[in-house]
Amino acid sequence: MKKISILIPAYNEEEVLEKLFTRLANLANKTKDYDFEFFFINDGSKDDTLDIIKEYAETDERISYLNLSRNFGKEVAMIAGLDNVSGDATVIIDADLQDPPELIPEMIDWWEKGYDDVYARRSSRGGESFLKKLSSKMFYKTLQSVTRIPIQKDTGDFRLLDKRAVEALKQIRESQRYTKGYFSWIGFKKKEITYDRDPRAAGQTKWNYFKLIELAIEGIVSFSTAPLRIATFIGTAVASIAFIYLVVIVVKTIAFGTDLAGYPSTMAVILFLGGAQLLSLGIIGEYVGRIFNETKNRPLYLIEELHIGTRKKSR
Ligand code: UDP
Ligand code: MG
């Protein structure tokens, strides 16, 4: 029998786990032609998430878990999971049931038809504010305009990946991760299915606007050097204008002498140039910072405990 790994990053999810287990068990019961592995990544939860998972794992050998040494964030939790799953295909799913597990059989069907990456696109987003929807839309637009890799709109990490897509993702060891982009980057045969995104079943979202902006910058900077080019363009434009202005001043001074006026215009130019320079430095800094982080070559994550439910591994 083929094995499907369900990869679930979980951070402080004690409130939803029971519902999640029920839904997953239902899924496994209905999809009898496959073996299932429920692979939890406990991303340094501060609540009882790990204890609850452990409790379930005692009686259910489909459950495996990996306990990270601290909270590393969802991006790292996902690669930690991918490194350790053993299925012929892997489904990444949020613990909070915003991604309905009932969609997985359909994903499996497409996988059986030869697709390597069956991803779920949200046709609606329940329980999300207007502002979040708008900013998300603008972000996808910007990202697509600065990179040549096709970026999938309105898709999260909820998807089924064939083993070879998982192997490909495992090779990407960047420390500042933007997994959504990697799914596009690896290529392979992709299939889109649509669903309505549910609101969180319980508990709180771990994202705030500050974190989302961080992720957005990550997405753009890790996939494109366009901001550096924009800095070059702005620099060139400003320098050209400044040069023309310089010629004008020199000619004016030679022809009419100087009246020592021009304090406001001098200040304006200095401030503008200073601002443009700081902006460019900031952009360069974003990239230098990433070079710095990558060269440190630290491990992506550290494992506290790894529990594999079934003894026999199909690896
Ligand atoms: N998550 C994680 N580590 C974190 C934050 C979140 O593993 O540091 C998990 C979380 O448990 C959930 C998924 O990532 O399974 C998505 O998180 P959340 O629901 O908070 O994000 P949203 O759906 O609001 O984008
Ligand atoms: Mg969520």
PDB file of N, CA, C and O and ligand atoms in Angstrom, residues 8-13 41-43 71-75 77 93-96 98 128 132 197 200 204-207 211-212, ligand 1:
ATOM      1  N   ILE A   8       1.980  18.152   9.833  1.00  0.00           N
ATOM      2  CA  ILE A   8       1.218  19.181  10.546  1.00  0.00           C
ATOM      3  C   ILE A   8       2.125  19.982  11.476  1.00  0.00           C
ATOM      4  O   ILE A   8       2.491  19.514  12.550  1.00  0.00           O
ATOM      5  N   PRO A   9       2.499  21.206  11.074  1.00  0.00           N
ATOM      6  CA  PRO A   9       3.246  22.048  12.001  1.00  0.00           C
ATOM      7  C   PRO A   9       2.292  22.558  13.074  1.00  0.00           C
ATOM      8  O   PRO A   9       1.188  22.991  12.748  1.00  0.00           O
ATOM      9  N   ALA A  10       2.691  22.480  14.322  1.00  0.00           N
ATOM     10  CA  ALA A  10       1.775  22.896  15.377  1.00  0.00           C
ATOM     11  C   ALA A  10       2.504  23.741  16.413  1.00  0.00           C
ATOM     12  O   ALA A  10       3.526  23.347  16.959  1.00  0.00           O
ATOM     13  N   TYR A  11       1.964  24.913  16.653  1.00  0.00           N
ATOM     14  CA  TYR A  11       2.511  25.803  17.671  1.00  0.00           C
ATOM     15  C   TYR A  11       1.349  26.303  18.519  1.00  0.00           C
ATOM     16  O   TYR A  11       0.485  27.014  18.028  1.00  0.00           O
ATOM     17  N   ASN A  12       1.348  25.919  19.761  1.00  0.00           N
ATOM     18  CA  ASN A  12       0.258  26.278  20.689  1.00  0.00           C
ATOM     19  C   ASN A  12      -1.124  25.969  20.114  1.00  0.00           C
ATOM     20  O   ASN A  12      -1.954  26.858  19.946  1.00  0.00           O
ATOM     21  N   GLU A  13      -1.364  24.737  19.786  1.00  0.00           N
ATOM     22  CA  GLU A  13      -2.622  24.357  19.148  1.00  0.00           C
ATOM     23  C   GLU A  13      -3.472  23.430  20.019  1.00  0.00           C
ATOM     24  O   GLU A  13      -4.287  22.679  19.519  1.00  0.00           O
ATOM     25  N   ILE A  41       4.818  18.330  13.837  1.00  0.00           N
ATOM     26  CA  ILE A  41       6.032  19.036  14.219  1.00  0.00           C
ATOM     27  C   ILE A  41       5.628  19.969  15.341  1.00  0.00           C
ATOM     28  O   ILE A  41       4.892  20.933  15.125  1.00  0.00           O
ATOM     29  N   ASN A  42       6.072  19.667  16.549  1.00  0.00           N
ATOM     30  CA  ASN A  42       5.769  20.581  17.635  1.00  0.00           C
ATOM     31  C   ASN A  42       6.828  21.675  17.648  1.00  0.00           C
ATOM     32  O   ASN A  42       7.975  21.446  17.992  1.00  0.00           O
ATOM     33  N   ASP A  43       6.404  22.866  17.245  1.00  0.00           N
ATOM     34  CA  ASP A  43       7.333  23.966  17.057  1.00  0.00           C
ATOM     35  C   ASP A  43       7.493  24.757  18.354  1.00  0.00           C
ATOM     36  O   ASP A  43       7.129  25.920  18.422  1.00  0.00           O
ATOM     37  N   ASN A  71      10.816  27.316  19.506  1.00  0.00           N
ATOM     38  CA  ASN A  71       9.968  27.776  18.409  1.00  0.00           C
ATOM     39  C   ASN A  71      10.838  28.325  17.276  1.00  0.00           C
ATOM     40  O   ASN A  71      11.572  29.291  17.445  1.00  0.00           O
ATOM     41  N   PHE A  72      10.775  27.666  16.131  1.00  0.00           N
ATOM     42  CA  PHE A  72      11.582  28.101  14.987  1.00  0.00           C
ATOM     43  C   PHE A  72      10.748  28.801  13.927  1.00  0.00           C
ATOM     44  O   PHE A  72      11.283  29.315  12.967  1.00  0.00           O
ATOM     45  N   GLY A  73       9.442  28.788  14.060  1.00  0.00           N
ATOM     46  CA  GLY A  73       8.578  29.369  13.034  1.00  0.00           C
ATOM     47  C   GLY A  73       8.105  28.321  12.046  1.00  0.00           C
ATOM     48  O   GLY A  73       8.743  27.292  11.861  1.00  0.00           O
ATOM     49  N   LYS A  74       6.975  28.594  11.422  1.00  0.00           N
ATOM     50  CA  LYS A  74       6.345  27.592  10.565  1.00  0.00           C
ATOM     51  C   LYS A  74       7.219  27.184   9.381  1.00  0.00           C
ATOM     52  O   LYS A  74       7.240  26.018   8.994  1.00  0.00           O
ATOM     53  N   GLU A  75       7.942  28.152   8.811  1.00  0.00           N
ATOM     54  CA  GLU A  75       8.768  27.842   7.645  1.00  0.00           C
ATOM     55  C   GLU A  75       9.787  26.749   7.968  1.00  0.00           C
ATOM     56  O   GLU A  75       9.956  25.803   7.211  1.00  0.00           O
ATOM     57  N   ALA A  77       9.639  24.751  10.643  1.00  0.00           N
ATOM     58  CA  ALA A  77       8.913  23.551  11.069  1.00  0.00           C
ATOM     59  C   ALA A  77       8.587  22.675   9.856  1.00  0.00           C
ATOM     60  O   ALA A  77       8.672  21.449   9.914  1.00  0.00           O
ATOM     61  N   ILE A  93      -0.443  20.469   6.008  1.00  0.00           N
ATOM     62  CA  ILE A  93      -1.747  21.007   6.411  1.00  0.00           C
ATOM     63  C   ILE A  93      -1.610  21.755   7.730  1.00  0.00           C
ATOM     64  O   ILE A  93      -0.813  21.372   8.581  1.00  0.00           O
ATOM     65  N   ASP A  94      -2.351  22.855   7.874  1.00  0.00           N
ATOM     66  CA  ASP A  94      -2.312  23.606   9.133  1.00  0.00           C
ATOM     67  C   ASP A  94      -3.055  22.845  10.223  1.00  0.00           C
ATOM     68  O   ASP A  94      -4.042  22.169   9.946  1.00  0.00           O
ATOM     69  N   ALA A  95      -2.604  23.006  11.452  1.00  0.00           N
ATOM     70  CA  ALA A  95      -3.240  22.310  12.560  1.00  0.00           C
ATOM     71  C   ALA A  95      -4.615  22.888  12.878  1.00  0.00           C
ATOM     72  O   ALA A  95      -5.468  22.210  13.441  1.00  0.00           O
ATOM     73  N   ASP A  96      -4.849  24.141  12.501  1.00  0.00           N
ATOM     74  CA  ASP A  96      -6.060  24.819  12.970  1.00  0.00           C
ATOM     75  C   ASP A  96      -7.306  24.513  12.141  1.00  0.00           C
ATOM     76  O   ASP A  96      -8.338  25.161  12.310  1.00  0.00           O
ATOM     77  N   GLN A  98      -7.986  25.198   9.161  1.00  0.00           N
ATOM     78  CA  GLN A  98      -8.364  26.175   8.131  1.00  0.00           C
ATOM     79  C   GLN A  98      -8.272  25.522   6.764  1.00  0.00           C
ATOM     80  O   GLN A  98      -8.900  25.957   5.810  1.00  0.00           O
ATOM     81  N   GLU A 128     -11.324  36.402   7.620  1.00  0.00           N
ATOM     82  CA  GLU A 128     -10.171  37.281   7.484  1.00  0.00           C
ATOM     83  C   GLU A 128     -10.646  38.684   7.165  1.00  0.00           C
ATOM     84  O   GLU A 128     -11.606  38.882   6.439  1.00  0.00           O
ATOM     85  N   LYS A 132      -6.600  42.433   5.522  1.00  0.00           N
ATOM     86  CA  LYS A 132      -5.703  41.296   5.293  1.00  0.00           C
ATOM     87  C   LYS A 132      -5.843  40.787   3.860  1.00  0.00           C
ATOM     88  O   LYS A 132      -4.865  40.459   3.204  1.00  0.00           O
ATOM     89  N   ARG A 197     -11.710  28.659   2.150  1.00  0.00           N
ATOM     90  CA  ARG A 197     -10.923  28.627   3.373  1.00  0.00           C
ATOM     91  C   ARG A 197     -11.802  28.911   4.579  1.00  0.00           C
ATOM     92  O   ARG A 197     -12.489  29.916   4.630  1.00  0.00           O
ATOM     93  N   ARG A 200     -10.417  29.816  11.439  1.00  0.00           N
ATOM     94  CA  ARG A 200      -9.780  28.983  12.445  1.00  0.00           C
ATOM     95  C   ARG A 200     -10.807  28.235  13.290  1.00  0.00           C
ATOM     96  O   ARG A 200     -11.793  28.816  13.730  1.00  0.00           O
ATOM     97  N   GLN A 204      -5.844  31.122  18.490  1.00  0.00           N
ATOM     98  CA  GLN A 204      -5.497  32.424  17.910  1.00  0.00           C
ATOM     99  C   GLN A 204      -4.500  32.271  16.768  1.00  0.00           C
ATOM    100  O   GLN A 204      -3.674  31.380  16.788  1.00  0.00           O
ATOM    101  N   THR A 205      -4.583  33.157  15.780  1.00  0.00           N
ATOM    102  CA  THR A 205      -3.565  33.156  14.740  1.00  0.00           C
ATOM    103  C   THR A 205      -2.249  33.648  15.329  1.00  0.00           C
ATOM    104  O   THR A 205      -2.237  34.445  16.259  1.00  0.00           O
ATOM    105  N   LYS A 206      -1.145  33.112  14.808  1.00  0.00           N
ATOM    106  CA  LYS A 206       0.165  33.522  15.315  1.00  0.00           C
ATOM    107  C   LYS A 206       0.765  34.627  14.470  1.00  0.00           C
ATOM    108  O   LYS A 206       1.891  35.021  14.647  1.00  0.00           O
ATOM    109  N   TRP A 207       0.002  35.046  13.468  1.00  0.00           N
ATOM    110  CA  TRP A 207       0.537  36.076  12.587  1.00  0.00           C
ATOM    111  C   TRP A 207      -0.006  37.425  13.008  1.00  0.00           C
ATOM    112  O   TRP A 207      -1.172  37.589  13.276  1.00  0.00           O
ATOM    113  N   LYS A 211       4.729  40.537  11.406  1.00  0.00           N
ATOM    114  CA  LYS A 211       5.292  39.276  10.906  1.00  0.00           C
ATOM    115  C   LYS A 211       4.969  39.078   9.432  1.00  0.00           C
ATOM    116  O   LYS A 211       5.772  38.542   8.675  1.00  0.00           O
ATOM    117  N   LEU A 212       3.759  39.494   9.041  1.00  0.00           N
ATOM    118  CA  LEU A 212       3.366  39.337   7.640  1.00  0.00           C
ATOM    119  C   LEU A 212       4.223  40.215   6.733  1.00  0.00           C
ATOM    120  O   LEU A 212       4.633  39.793   5.657  1.00  0.00           O
TER     121      LEU A 212
HETATM  122  N1  UDP B   1       2.852  27.511  13.248  1.00  0.00           N
HETATM  123  C1  UDP B   1       4.073  26.948  13.582  1.00  0.00           C
HETATM  124  N2  UDP B   1       5.047  27.759  14.135  1.00  0.00           N
HETATM  125  C2  UDP B   1       4.843  29.094  14.343  1.00  0.00           C
HETATM  126  C3  UDP B   1       3.600  29.636  13.974  1.00  0.00           C
HETATM  127  C4  UDP B   1       2.628  28.828  13.418  1.00  0.00           C
HETATM  128  O1  UDP B   1       4.312  25.764  13.398  1.00  0.00           O
HETATM  129  O2  UDP B   1       5.755  29.761  14.840  1.00  0.00           O
HETATM  130  C5  UDP B   1       1.780  26.637  12.674  1.00  0.00           C
HETATM  131  C6  UDP B   1       0.445  26.734  13.376  1.00  0.00           C
HETATM  132  O3  UDP B   1       0.377  25.839  14.471  1.00  0.00           O
HETATM  133  C7  UDP B   1      -0.533  26.346  12.282  1.00  0.00           C
HETATM  134  C8  UDP B   1       0.146  26.897  11.026  1.00  0.00           C
HETATM  135  O4  UDP B   1       1.527  27.062  11.364  1.00  0.00           O
HETATM  136  O5  UDP B   1      -0.652  24.941  12.150  1.00  0.00           O
HETATM  137  C9  UDP B   1      -0.475  28.188  10.569  1.00  0.00           C
HETATM  138  O6  UDP B   1      -0.458  29.117  11.614  1.00  0.00           O
HETATM  139  P1  UDP B   1      -1.645  30.170  11.846  1.00  0.00           P
HETATM  140  O7  UDP B   1      -2.955  29.464  11.801  1.00  0.00           O
HETATM  141  O8  UDP B   1      -1.330  30.904  13.094  1.00  0.00           O
HETATM  142  O9  UDP B   1      -1.475  31.123  10.584  1.00  0.00           O
HETATM  143  P2  UDP B   1      -2.647  31.713   9.642  1.00  0.00           P
HETATM  144  O10 UDP B   1      -3.558  30.570   9.273  1.00  0.00           O
HETATM  145  O11 UDP B   1      -3.329  32.751  10.432  1.00  0.00           O
HETATM  146  O12 UDP B   1      -1.914  32.254   8.446  1.00  0.00           O
END
